[in-house]
Amino acid sequence: MNVLVTGGAGYIGSHTCVAAFAAGHEITVYDNFSNSSPEALERVARIAGKRPRLVEGDIGDRAAVHALLASEKFDAVIHFAGFKAVGESVSKPWEYYNNNVSGTLVLLDEMRRAGLRNMIFSSSATVYGNPDPKNLPLREDAPLSALNPYGQTKLWLEEIMRAMAAADPAWHILLLRYFNPVGAHESGLMGEDPAGIPNNLMPYITQVAVGRLPMLTIFGDDYPTPDGTCIRDYIHVCDLAEGHVAALDKVASLPGCTAVNLGSGNGISVAQLVASFEKAIGRPLPRKVGPRRPGDAAACWADPSRALELLGWKTRRDCDAMCRDAWRWQSMNPNGYRKA
């Protein structure tokens, strides 16, 4: 397939480009590098032996998106381009609504004008809000809600795409709800490289380990979980990338708009993840326990059975592999994609 990948230079996007090349697909990346680096695509080329075609631009730029979709015939779009930090979304709600919602509406409209109606959308488990423990593990039919502007953008876009697919049966849309992507490519050449202070646990851990940050703070150890720390469904980014390739293989045969969880189905606590990482590096991390963060659910993990049923996909890498690969990436690239 000839695939357009918006935000393809980002963390998940770049790993998906590698997996898609391995599966024989052709890739065009559309990215404005607002939260990514062109160097990520150089690493894709080193690993895959092929370089994705790059078109630099913003999804909110209608003329640029129109020109891109008119430049060649694409079979499907994988749409990663979007802001993704929960905390930042609270302080910058307009930017999140404008980029994530307005930009995606431009993309969807230009896809419609181009006759391109196969879409794989980067959604999130944040659409489940603060889940009731009685609903765990989370199925795709669990109640939906949003706790912050980032989650609201994902929830609104899911609703918009469901309505579009209901009105026009030519649309084939897969809403892939990610749980907690971590890890890096096993080569150590690609990984997560957030701008500024990381918002997610794993890059914070790796930056403490490499000396860029002084100490890890665990937010709360008094949750109603076996060790008192929050439980999440961590998924290796390469497993997640392979999930997108599986979605490419199936999207045209799945009518309408379908939500699919991409998770391992296993809950791992924050304390367990830290212990696994410490095993990977062979030393303890400096850390302290802080107060709970508002809005953090005690536990959240997926029921991934629909992904296996519809896509033939399941995770293959365990927590130790996630930590080993994340550390290999950070130790080989202490400053990420930026030069020392």
mmCIF file of C-alpha atoms in Angstrom:
data_model
loop_
_atom_site.group_PDB
_atom_site.id
_atom_site.type_symbol
_atom_site.label_atom_id
_atom_site.label_comp_id
_atom_site.label_asym_id
_atom_site.label_seq_id
_atom_site.Cartn_x
_atom_site.Cartn_y
_atom_site.Cartn_z
ATOM 1 C CA MET A 1 0.000 0.000 0.000
ATOM 2 C CA ASN A 2 0.983 3.619 -0.511
ATOM 3 C CA VAL A 3 0.511 5.162 2.922
ATOM 4 C CA LEU A 4 0.491 8.763 4.126
ATOM 5 C CA VAL A 5 1.733 9.041 7.719
ATOM 6 C CA THR A 6 0.991 12.392 9.359
ATOM 7 C CA GLY A 7 3.316 13.088 12.264
ATOM 8 C CA GLY A 8 5.542 10.305 10.978
ATOM 9 C CA ALA A 9 8.706 11.733 12.541
ATOM 10 C CA GLY A 10 7.295 11.445 16.051
ATOM 11 C CA TYR A 11 7.906 8.701 18.588
ATOM 12 C CA ILE A 12 5.199 6.271 17.494
ATOM 13 C CA GLY A 13 5.150 7.486 13.902
ATOM 14 C CA SER A 14 8.835 6.815 13.259
ATOM 15 C CA HIS A 15 8.636 3.296 14.687
ATOM 16 C CA THR A 16 5.553 2.666 12.568
ATOM 17 C CA CYS A 17 7.426 3.769 9.444
ATOM 18 C CA VAL A 18 10.063 1.106 10.145
ATOM 19 C CA ALA A 19 7.425 -1.579 10.678
ATOM 20 C CA ALA A 20 5.489 -0.508 7.571
ATOM 21 C CA PHE A 21 8.617 -0.627 5.400
ATOM 22 C CA ALA A 22 9.373 -4.114 6.745
ATOM 23 C CA ALA A 23 5.889 -5.162 5.643
ATOM 24 C CA GLY A 24 6.458 -3.857 2.110
ATOM 25 C CA HIS A 25 4.468 -0.611 2.211
ATOM 26 C CA GLU A 26 5.497 2.706 0.661
ATOM 27 C CA ILE A 27 5.570 5.657 3.050
ATOM 28 C CA THR A 28 5.160 9.420 2.743
ATOM 29 C CA VAL A 29 5.645 11.384 5.964
ATOM 30 C CA TYR A 30 3.886 14.709 6.501
ATOM 31 C CA ASP A 31 5.258 16.531 9.567
ATOM 32 C CA ASN A 32 5.915 20.076 10.731
ATOM 33 C CA PHE A 33 8.533 18.966 13.322
ATOM 34 C CA SER A 34 6.849 20.985 16.075
ATOM 35 C CA ASN A 35 7.454 18.131 18.505
ATOM 36 C CA SER A 36 9.770 15.851 16.550
ATOM 37 C CA SER A 37 13.121 15.849 14.775
ATOM 38 C CA PRO A 38 14.096 15.285 11.126
ATOM 39 C CA GLU A 39 16.863 13.102 12.556
ATOM 40 C CA ALA A 40 14.223 10.489 13.428
ATOM 41 C CA LEU A 41 13.626 9.939 9.713
ATOM 42 C CA GLU A 42 17.368 9.574 9.147
ATOM 43 C CA ARG A 43 17.292 6.791 11.730
ATOM 44 C CA VAL A 44 14.291 5.208 9.965
ATOM 45 C CA ALA A 45 16.379 5.109 6.783
ATOM 46 C CA ARG A 46 19.341 3.541 8.594
ATOM 47 C CA ILE A 47 17.205 0.797 10.104
ATOM 48 C CA ALA A 48 14.857 0.120 7.197
ATOM 49 C CA GLY A 49 17.309 0.694 4.350
ATOM 50 C CA LYS A 50 14.692 2.949 2.763
ATOM 51 C CA ARG A 51 13.951 6.623 3.224
ATOM 52 C CA PRO A 52 10.353 7.784 3.502
ATOM 53 C CA ARG A 53 9.310 10.565 1.174
ATOM 54 C CA LEU A 54 9.064 13.695 3.327
ATOM 55 C CA VAL A 55 6.673 16.587 2.858
ATOM 56 C CA GLU A 56 7.085 19.228 5.527
ATOM 57 C CA GLY A 57 3.876 20.962 6.534
ATOM 58 C CA ASP A 58 1.076 21.459 9.030
ATOM 59 C CA ILE A 59 -2.217 19.540 8.993
ATOM 60 C CA GLY A 60 -4.036 22.827 9.563
ATOM 61 C CA ASP A 61 -2.674 24.237 6.289
ATOM 62 C CA ARG A 62 -5.487 23.366 3.909
ATOM 63 C CA ALA A 63 -3.635 24.362 0.736
ATOM 64 C CA ALA A 64 -0.635 22.226 1.675
ATOM 65 C CA VAL A 65 -2.771 19.216 2.602
ATOM 66 C CA HIS A 66 -4.754 19.574 -0.615
ATOM 67 C CA ALA A 67 -1.562 19.730 -2.693
ATOM 68 C CA LEU A 68 -0.147 16.690 -0.926
ATOM 69 C CA LEU A 69 -3.223 14.548 -1.527
ATOM 70 C CA ALA A 70 -3.327 15.701 -5.150
ATOM 71 C CA SER A 71 0.364 14.866 -5.674
ATOM 72 C CA GLU A 72 -0.144 11.090 -5.742
ATOM 73 C CA LYS A 73 -2.698 8.405 -4.973
ATOM 74 C CA PHE A 74 -2.623 7.147 -1.401
ATOM 75 C CA ASP A 75 -4.344 3.981 -0.241
ATOM 76 C CA ALA A 76 -4.619 4.926 3.432
ATOM 77 C CA VAL A 77 -3.711 7.562 6.003
ATOM 78 C CA ILE A 78 -2.235 6.862 9.429
ATOM 79 C CA HIS A 79 -2.917 10.029 11.392
ATOM 80 C CA PHE A 80 -0.487 10.653 14.264
ATOM 81 C CA ALA A 81 -0.121 14.430 13.955
ATOM 82 C CA GLY A 82 -1.402 15.944 17.171
ATOM 83 C CA PHE A 83 -0.325 17.417 20.478
ATOM 84 C CA LYS A 84 -0.319 14.768 23.193
ATOM 85 C CA ALA A 85 0.685 16.058 26.661
ATOM 86 C CA VAL A 86 -2.137 15.954 29.189
ATOM 87 C CA GLY A 87 -0.659 18.598 31.498
ATOM 88 C CA GLU A 88 0.185 20.955 28.647
ATOM 89 C CA SER A 89 -3.348 20.616 27.306
ATOM 90 C CA VAL A 90 -4.690 22.022 30.578
ATOM 91 C CA SER A 91 -2.476 25.112 30.310
ATOM 92 C CA LYS A 92 -2.860 25.489 26.522
ATOM 93 C CA PRO A 93 -6.395 24.319 25.697
ATOM 94 C CA TRP A 94 -6.849 26.525 22.613
ATOM 95 C CA GLU A 95 -3.675 25.186 21.024
ATOM 96 C CA TYR A 96 -4.847 21.601 21.580
ATOM 97 C CA TYR A 97 -8.351 22.172 20.256
ATOM 98 C CA ASN A 98 -7.019 24.105 17.272
ATOM 99 C CA ASN A 99 -4.265 21.684 16.291
ATOM 100 C CA ASN A 100 -5.871 18.368 17.135
ATOM 101 C CA VAL A 101 -9.490 19.039 16.219
ATOM 102 C CA SER A 102 -9.349 21.778 13.582
ATOM 103 C CA GLY A 103 -6.287 20.254 11.929
ATOM 104 C CA THR A 104 -7.886 16.827 11.740
ATOM 105 C CA LEU A 105 -11.071 18.311 10.277
ATOM 106 C CA VAL A 106 -8.971 19.853 7.494
ATOM 107 C CA LEU A 107 -7.308 16.486 6.874
ATOM 108 C CA LEU A 108 -10.620 14.605 6.812
ATOM 109 C CA ASP A 109 -12.188 17.129 4.453
ATOM 110 C CA GLU A 110 -9.253 16.987 2.034
ATOM 111 C CA MET A 111 -9.264 13.176 2.200
ATOM 112 C CA ARG A 112 -12.951 13.275 1.284
ATOM 113 C CA ARG A 113 -12.292 15.618 -1.644
ATOM 114 C CA ALA A 114 -9.501 13.310 -2.849
ATOM 115 C CA GLY A 115 -11.689 10.208 -2.636
ATOM 116 C CA LEU A 116 -9.450 8.738 0.080
ATOM 117 C CA ARG A 117 -11.487 7.151 2.855
ATOM 118 C CA ASN A 118 -9.216 4.651 4.620
ATOM 119 C CA MET A 119 -8.136 6.189 7.936
ATOM 120 C CA ILE A 120 -6.201 4.789 10.896
ATOM 121 C CA PHE A 121 -6.517 7.279 13.733
ATOM 122 C CA SER A 122 -4.168 7.653 16.671
ATOM 123 C CA SER A 123 -6.580 7.705 19.601
ATOM 124 C CA SER A 124 -5.923 7.050 23.258
ATOM 125 C CA ALA A 125 -7.102 5.243 26.363
ATOM 126 C CA THR A 126 -7.693 8.723 27.797
ATOM 127 C CA VAL A 127 -11.139 8.504 26.185
ATOM 128 C CA TYR A 128 -12.082 6.111 29.020
ATOM 129 C CA GLY A 129 -11.629 8.922 31.555
ATOM 130 C CA ASN A 130 -11.249 7.690 35.122
ATOM 131 C CA PRO A 131 -12.511 4.135 34.683
ATOM 132 C CA ASP A 132 -14.642 2.348 37.243
ATOM 133 C CA PRO A 133 -12.576 -0.532 38.664
ATOM 134 C CA LYS A 134 -15.578 -2.789 37.989
ATOM 135 C CA ASN A 135 -15.021 -2.187 34.246
ATOM 136 C CA LEU A 136 -11.437 -3.495 34.216
ATOM 137 C CA PRO A 137 -10.019 -4.706 31.949
ATOM 138 C CA LEU A 138 -11.407 -2.067 29.624
ATOM 139 C CA ARG A 139 -13.366 -3.184 26.580
ATOM 140 C CA GLU A 140 -14.092 -0.853 23.690
ATOM 141 C CA ASP A 141 -17.724 -0.547 24.787
ATOM 142 C CA ALA A 142 -16.778 0.833 28.224
ATOM 143 C CA PRO A 143 -18.176 4.287 29.108
ATOM 144 C CA LEU A 144 -16.270 7.197 27.567
ATOM 145 C CA SER A 145 -15.411 10.543 29.133
ATOM 146 C CA ALA A 146 -12.643 13.151 29.121
ATOM 147 C CA LEU A 147 -10.704 14.522 32.083
ATOM 148 C CA ASN A 148 -8.645 17.141 30.227
ATOM 149 C CA PRO A 149 -8.511 19.001 26.897
ATOM 150 C CA TYR A 150 -6.187 16.412 25.329
ATOM 151 C CA GLY A 151 -8.616 13.603 26.118
ATOM 152 C CA GLN A 152 -11.494 15.774 24.943
ATOM 153 C CA THR A 153 -9.871 16.242 21.527
ATOM 154 C CA LYS A 154 -9.572 12.468 21.104
ATOM 155 C CA LEU A 155 -13.133 11.905 22.253
ATOM 156 C CA TRP A 156 -14.566 14.585 19.943
ATOM 157 C CA LEU A 157 -12.601 13.291 16.970
ATOM 158 C CA GLU A 158 -13.802 9.747 17.585
ATOM 159 C CA GLU A 159 -17.388 11.035 17.657
ATOM 160 C CA ILE A 160 -16.857 13.051 14.471
ATOM 161 C CA MET A 161 -15.420 10.055 12.621
ATOM 162 C CA ARG A 162 -18.220 7.766 13.795
ATOM 163 C CA ALA A 163 -20.765 10.258 12.479
ATOM 164 C CA MET A 164 -18.950 10.611 9.152
ATOM 165 C CA ALA A 165 -18.760 6.839 8.676
ATOM 166 C CA ALA A 166 -22.442 6.480 9.558
ATOM 167 C CA ALA A 167 -23.355 9.119 6.962
ATOM 168 C CA ASP A 168 -21.042 7.818 4.226
ATOM 169 C CA PRO A 169 -20.449 4.043 4.103
ATOM 170 C CA ALA A 170 -17.412 4.552 1.846
ATOM 171 C CA TRP A 171 -15.373 5.463 4.959
ATOM 172 C CA HIS A 172 -13.257 2.752 6.602
ATOM 173 C CA ILE A 173 -11.889 4.084 9.898
ATOM 174 C CA LEU A 174 -9.992 2.339 12.684
ATOM 175 C CA LEU A 175 -9.771 4.209 15.973
ATOM 176 C CA LEU A 176 -6.701 2.749 17.687
ATOM 177 C CA ARG A 177 -6.855 3.446 21.410
ATOM 178 C CA TYR A 178 -3.307 3.288 22.753
ATOM 179 C CA PHE A 179 -2.648 2.536 26.359
ATOM 180 C CA ASN A 180 0.888 3.437 27.568
ATOM 181 C CA PRO A 181 3.564 3.233 24.835
ATOM 182 C CA VAL A 182 7.120 2.831 26.143
ATOM 183 C CA GLY A 183 10.440 1.373 24.998
ATOM 184 C CA ALA A 184 12.425 1.949 21.831
ATOM 185 C CA HIS A 185 13.691 0.187 18.743
ATOM 186 C CA GLU A 186 16.003 -2.670 19.693
ATOM 187 C CA SER A 187 18.855 -1.120 17.674
ATOM 188 C CA GLY A 188 19.017 1.830 20.078
ATOM 189 C CA LEU A 189 18.816 4.184 17.096
ATOM 190 C CA MET A 190 15.247 5.370 17.698
ATOM 191 C CA GLY A 191 13.276 6.143 20.820
ATOM 192 C CA GLU A 192 11.216 8.668 22.705
ATOM 193 C CA ASP A 193 12.705 12.172 22.682
ATOM 194 C CA PRO A 194 10.267 14.594 24.319
ATOM 195 C CA ALA A 195 10.884 18.318 24.233
ATOM 196 C CA GLY A 196 11.500 19.770 27.681
ATOM 197 C CA ILE A 197 10.671 17.912 30.899
ATOM 198 C CA PRO A 198 9.006 14.602 30.020
ATOM 199 C CA ASN A 199 5.320 14.259 30.810
ATOM 200 C CA ASN A 200 5.375 10.456 30.727
ATOM 201 C CA LEU A 201 6.954 8.051 33.180
ATOM 202 C CA MET A 202 9.420 6.085 31.040
ATOM 203 C CA PRO A 203 11.319 8.996 29.440
ATOM 204 C CA TYR A 204 11.483 10.613 32.875
ATOM 205 C CA ILE A 205 13.007 7.411 34.265
ATOM 206 C CA THR A 206 15.547 7.169 31.443
ATOM 207 C CA GLN A 207 16.573 10.807 31.806
ATOM 208 C CA VAL A 208 17.126 10.329 35.542
ATOM 209 C CA ALA A 209 19.206 7.239 34.751
ATOM 210 C CA VAL A 210 21.372 9.100 32.246
ATOM 211 C CA GLY A 211 21.814 12.106 34.554
ATOM 212 C CA ARG A 212 19.711 14.677 32.737
ATOM 213 C CA LEU A 213 17.215 14.839 35.606
ATOM 214 C CA PRO A 214 18.130 14.578 39.296
ATOM 215 C CA MET A 215 15.409 12.377 40.727
ATOM 216 C CA LEU A 216 12.271 10.412 39.907
ATOM 217 C CA THR A 217 9.094 11.356 41.756
ATOM 218 C CA ILE A 218 6.475 8.633 42.174
ATOM 219 C CA PHE A 219 3.149 10.394 42.488
ATOM 220 C CA GLY A 220 1.371 8.520 45.254
ATOM 221 C CA ASP A 221 2.030 5.186 46.930
ATOM 222 C CA ASP A 222 -1.297 4.937 48.747
ATOM 223 C CA TYR A 223 -3.589 3.828 45.923
ATOM 224 C CA PRO A 224 -5.836 0.769 46.417
ATOM 225 C CA THR A 225 -3.409 -1.442 44.446
ATOM 226 C CA PRO A 226 -1.147 -4.275 45.660
ATOM 227 C CA ASP A 227 1.915 -2.022 46.106
ATOM 228 C CA GLY A 228 0.112 1.314 46.448
ATOM 229 C CA THR A 229 1.278 2.742 43.106
ATOM 230 C CA CYS A 230 -0.824 3.280 39.996
ATOM 231 C CA ILE A 231 -1.279 0.393 37.572
ATOM 232 C CA ARG A 232 -1.122 0.944 33.836
ATOM 233 C CA ASP A 233 -1.024 -1.128 30.651
ATOM 234 C CA TYR A 234 2.441 -0.482 29.239
ATOM 235 C CA ILE A 235 2.974 -1.519 25.616
ATOM 236 C CA HIS A 236 6.262 -1.685 23.738
ATOM 237 C CA VAL A 237 6.349 0.915 20.983
ATOM 238 C CA CYS A 238 7.438 -1.720 18.441
ATOM 239 C CA ASP A 239 4.416 -3.846 19.317
ATOM 240 C CA LEU A 240 2.305 -0.729 18.864
ATOM 241 C CA ALA A 241 3.937 -0.032 15.491
ATOM 242 C CA GLU A 242 3.176 -3.587 14.383
ATOM 243 C CA GLY A 243 -0.425 -2.998 15.446
ATOM 244 C CA HIS A 244 -0.636 -0.191 12.896
ATOM 245 C CA VAL A 245 0.702 -2.470 10.173
ATOM 246 C CA ALA A 246 -1.931 -5.043 11.124
ATOM 247 C CA ALA A 247 -4.525 -2.253 10.903
ATOM 248 C CA LEU A 248 -3.297 -1.322 7.413
ATOM 249 C CA ASP A 249 -3.868 -4.897 6.295
ATOM 250 C CA LYS A 250 -7.467 -4.872 7.549
ATOM 251 C CA VAL A 251 -8.785 -1.317 7.320
ATOM 252 C CA ALA A 252 -10.253 -1.575 3.807
ATOM 253 C CA SER A 253 -12.188 -4.730 4.716
ATOM 254 C CA LEU A 254 -13.697 -3.345 7.945
ATOM 255 C CA PRO A 255 -16.738 -1.180 7.178
ATOM 256 C CA GLY A 256 -17.624 1.950 9.080
ATOM 257 C CA CYS A 257 -15.766 3.187 12.138
ATOM 258 C CA THR A 258 -14.316 0.667 14.584
ATOM 259 C CA ALA A 259 -12.554 1.285 17.902
ATOM 260 C CA VAL A 260 -9.766 -1.123 18.856
ATOM 261 C CA ASN A 261 -7.697 -1.176 22.038
ATOM 262 C CA LEU A 262 -3.960 -1.565 21.559
ATOM 263 C CA GLY A 263 -2.631 -2.779 24.891
ATOM 264 C CA SER A 264 -1.054 -5.835 26.420
ATOM 265 C CA GLY A 265 -3.948 -6.742 28.684
ATOM 266 C CA ASN A 266 -1.550 -6.791 31.652
ATOM 267 C CA GLY A 267 -1.502 -4.232 34.427
ATOM 268 C CA ILE A 268 1.977 -3.168 35.584
ATOM 269 C CA SER A 269 2.412 -0.867 38.562
ATOM 270 C CA VAL A 270 4.701 2.132 38.617
ATOM 271 C CA ALA A 271 6.821 0.409 41.259
ATOM 272 C CA GLN A 272 7.097 -2.721 39.106
ATOM 273 C CA LEU A 273 8.154 -0.693 36.068
ATOM 274 C CA VAL A 274 10.829 1.123 38.079
ATOM 275 C CA ALA A 275 12.109 -2.191 39.494
ATOM 276 C CA SER A 276 12.324 -3.682 36.005
ATOM 277 C CA PHE A 277 14.235 -0.644 34.769
ATOM 278 C CA GLU A 278 16.622 -0.804 37.707
ATOM 279 C CA LYS A 279 17.288 -4.437 36.817
ATOM 280 C CA ALA A 280 18.046 -3.374 33.228
ATOM 281 C CA ILE A 281 20.628 -0.785 34.297
ATOM 282 C CA GLY A 282 21.999 -2.730 37.271
ATOM 283 C CA ARG A 283 21.611 0.030 39.868
ATOM 284 C CA PRO A 284 18.918 1.817 41.854
ATOM 285 C CA LEU A 285 17.491 5.144 40.722
ATOM 286 C CA PRO A 286 17.298 8.174 43.007
ATOM 287 C CA ARG A 287 13.633 8.589 43.747
ATOM 288 C CA LYS A 288 11.089 9.926 46.181
ATOM 289 C CA VAL A 289 7.373 9.604 46.736
ATOM 290 C CA GLY A 290 5.247 12.677 46.151
ATOM 291 C CA PRO A 291 1.532 13.376 46.510
ATOM 292 C CA ARG A 292 -1.016 11.990 44.090
ATOM 293 C CA ARG A 293 -1.620 13.951 40.912
ATOM 294 C CA PRO A 294 -5.185 15.139 40.363
ATOM 295 C CA GLY A 295 -7.050 12.997 37.851
ATOM 296 C CA ASP A 296 -4.773 9.951 38.014
ATOM 297 C CA ALA A 297 -6.786 6.742 38.035
ATOM 298 C CA ALA A 298 -5.654 4.009 40.414
ATOM 299 C CA ALA A 299 -5.657 1.369 37.697
ATOM 300 C CA CYS A 300 -6.267 1.137 33.955
ATOM 301 C CA TRP A 301 -5.542 -1.683 31.560
ATOM 302 C CA ALA A 302 -6.971 -3.048 28.334
ATOM 303 C CA ASP A 303 -8.944 -5.990 27.182
ATOM 304 C CA PRO A 304 -7.109 -6.442 23.847
ATOM 305 C CA SER A 305 -9.245 -9.325 22.579
ATOM 306 C CA ARG A 306 -10.834 -7.268 19.776
ATOM 307 C CA ALA A 307 -7.388 -6.473 18.362
ATOM 308 C CA LEU A 308 -6.634 -10.188 18.168
ATOM 309 C CA GLU A 309 -10.038 -10.981 16.672
ATOM 310 C CA LEU A 310 -10.151 -8.204 14.049
ATOM 311 C CA LEU A 311 -6.489 -7.503 13.336
ATOM 312 C CA GLY A 312 -4.793 -10.760 14.278
ATOM 313 C CA TRP A 313 -2.496 -8.723 16.539
ATOM 314 C CA LYS A 314 -1.220 -9.063 20.081
ATOM 315 C CA THR A 315 1.819 -7.832 21.976
ATOM 316 C CA ARG A 316 5.025 -9.904 21.919
ATOM 317 C CA ARG A 317 7.441 -7.960 24.156
ATOM 318 C CA ASP A 318 7.384 -7.950 27.958
ATOM 319 C CA CYS A 319 8.172 -5.296 30.568
ATOM 320 C CA ASP A 320 11.846 -6.273 30.817
ATOM 321 C CA ALA A 321 12.233 -5.820 27.031
ATOM 322 C CA MET A 322 10.549 -2.412 27.241
ATOM 323 C CA CYS A 323 13.024 -1.288 29.887
ATOM 324 C CA ARG A 324 16.104 -2.771 28.221
ATOM 325 C CA ASP A 325 15.273 -1.145 24.896
ATOM 326 C CA ALA A 326 14.409 2.208 26.484
ATOM 327 C CA TRP A 327 17.740 2.221 28.318
ATOM 328 C CA ARG A 328 19.697 1.181 25.216
ATOM 329 C CA TRP A 329 18.179 4.128 23.335
ATOM 330 C CA GLN A 330 18.801 6.676 26.103
ATOM 331 C CA SER A 331 22.321 5.462 26.953
ATOM 332 C CA MET A 332 23.327 5.535 23.272
ATOM 333 C CA ASN A 333 21.618 8.916 22.773
ATOM 334 C CA PRO A 334 21.855 10.773 26.107
ATOM 335 C CA ASN A 335 20.573 13.978 24.526
ATOM 336 C CA GLY A 336 18.036 12.275 22.311
ATOM 337 C CA TYR A 337 18.255 13.284 18.662
ATOM 338 C CA ARG A 338 20.003 16.517 19.593
ATOM 339 C CA LYS A 339 23.780 16.543 19.337
ATOM 340 C CA ALA A 340 25.731 16.695 22.593
#
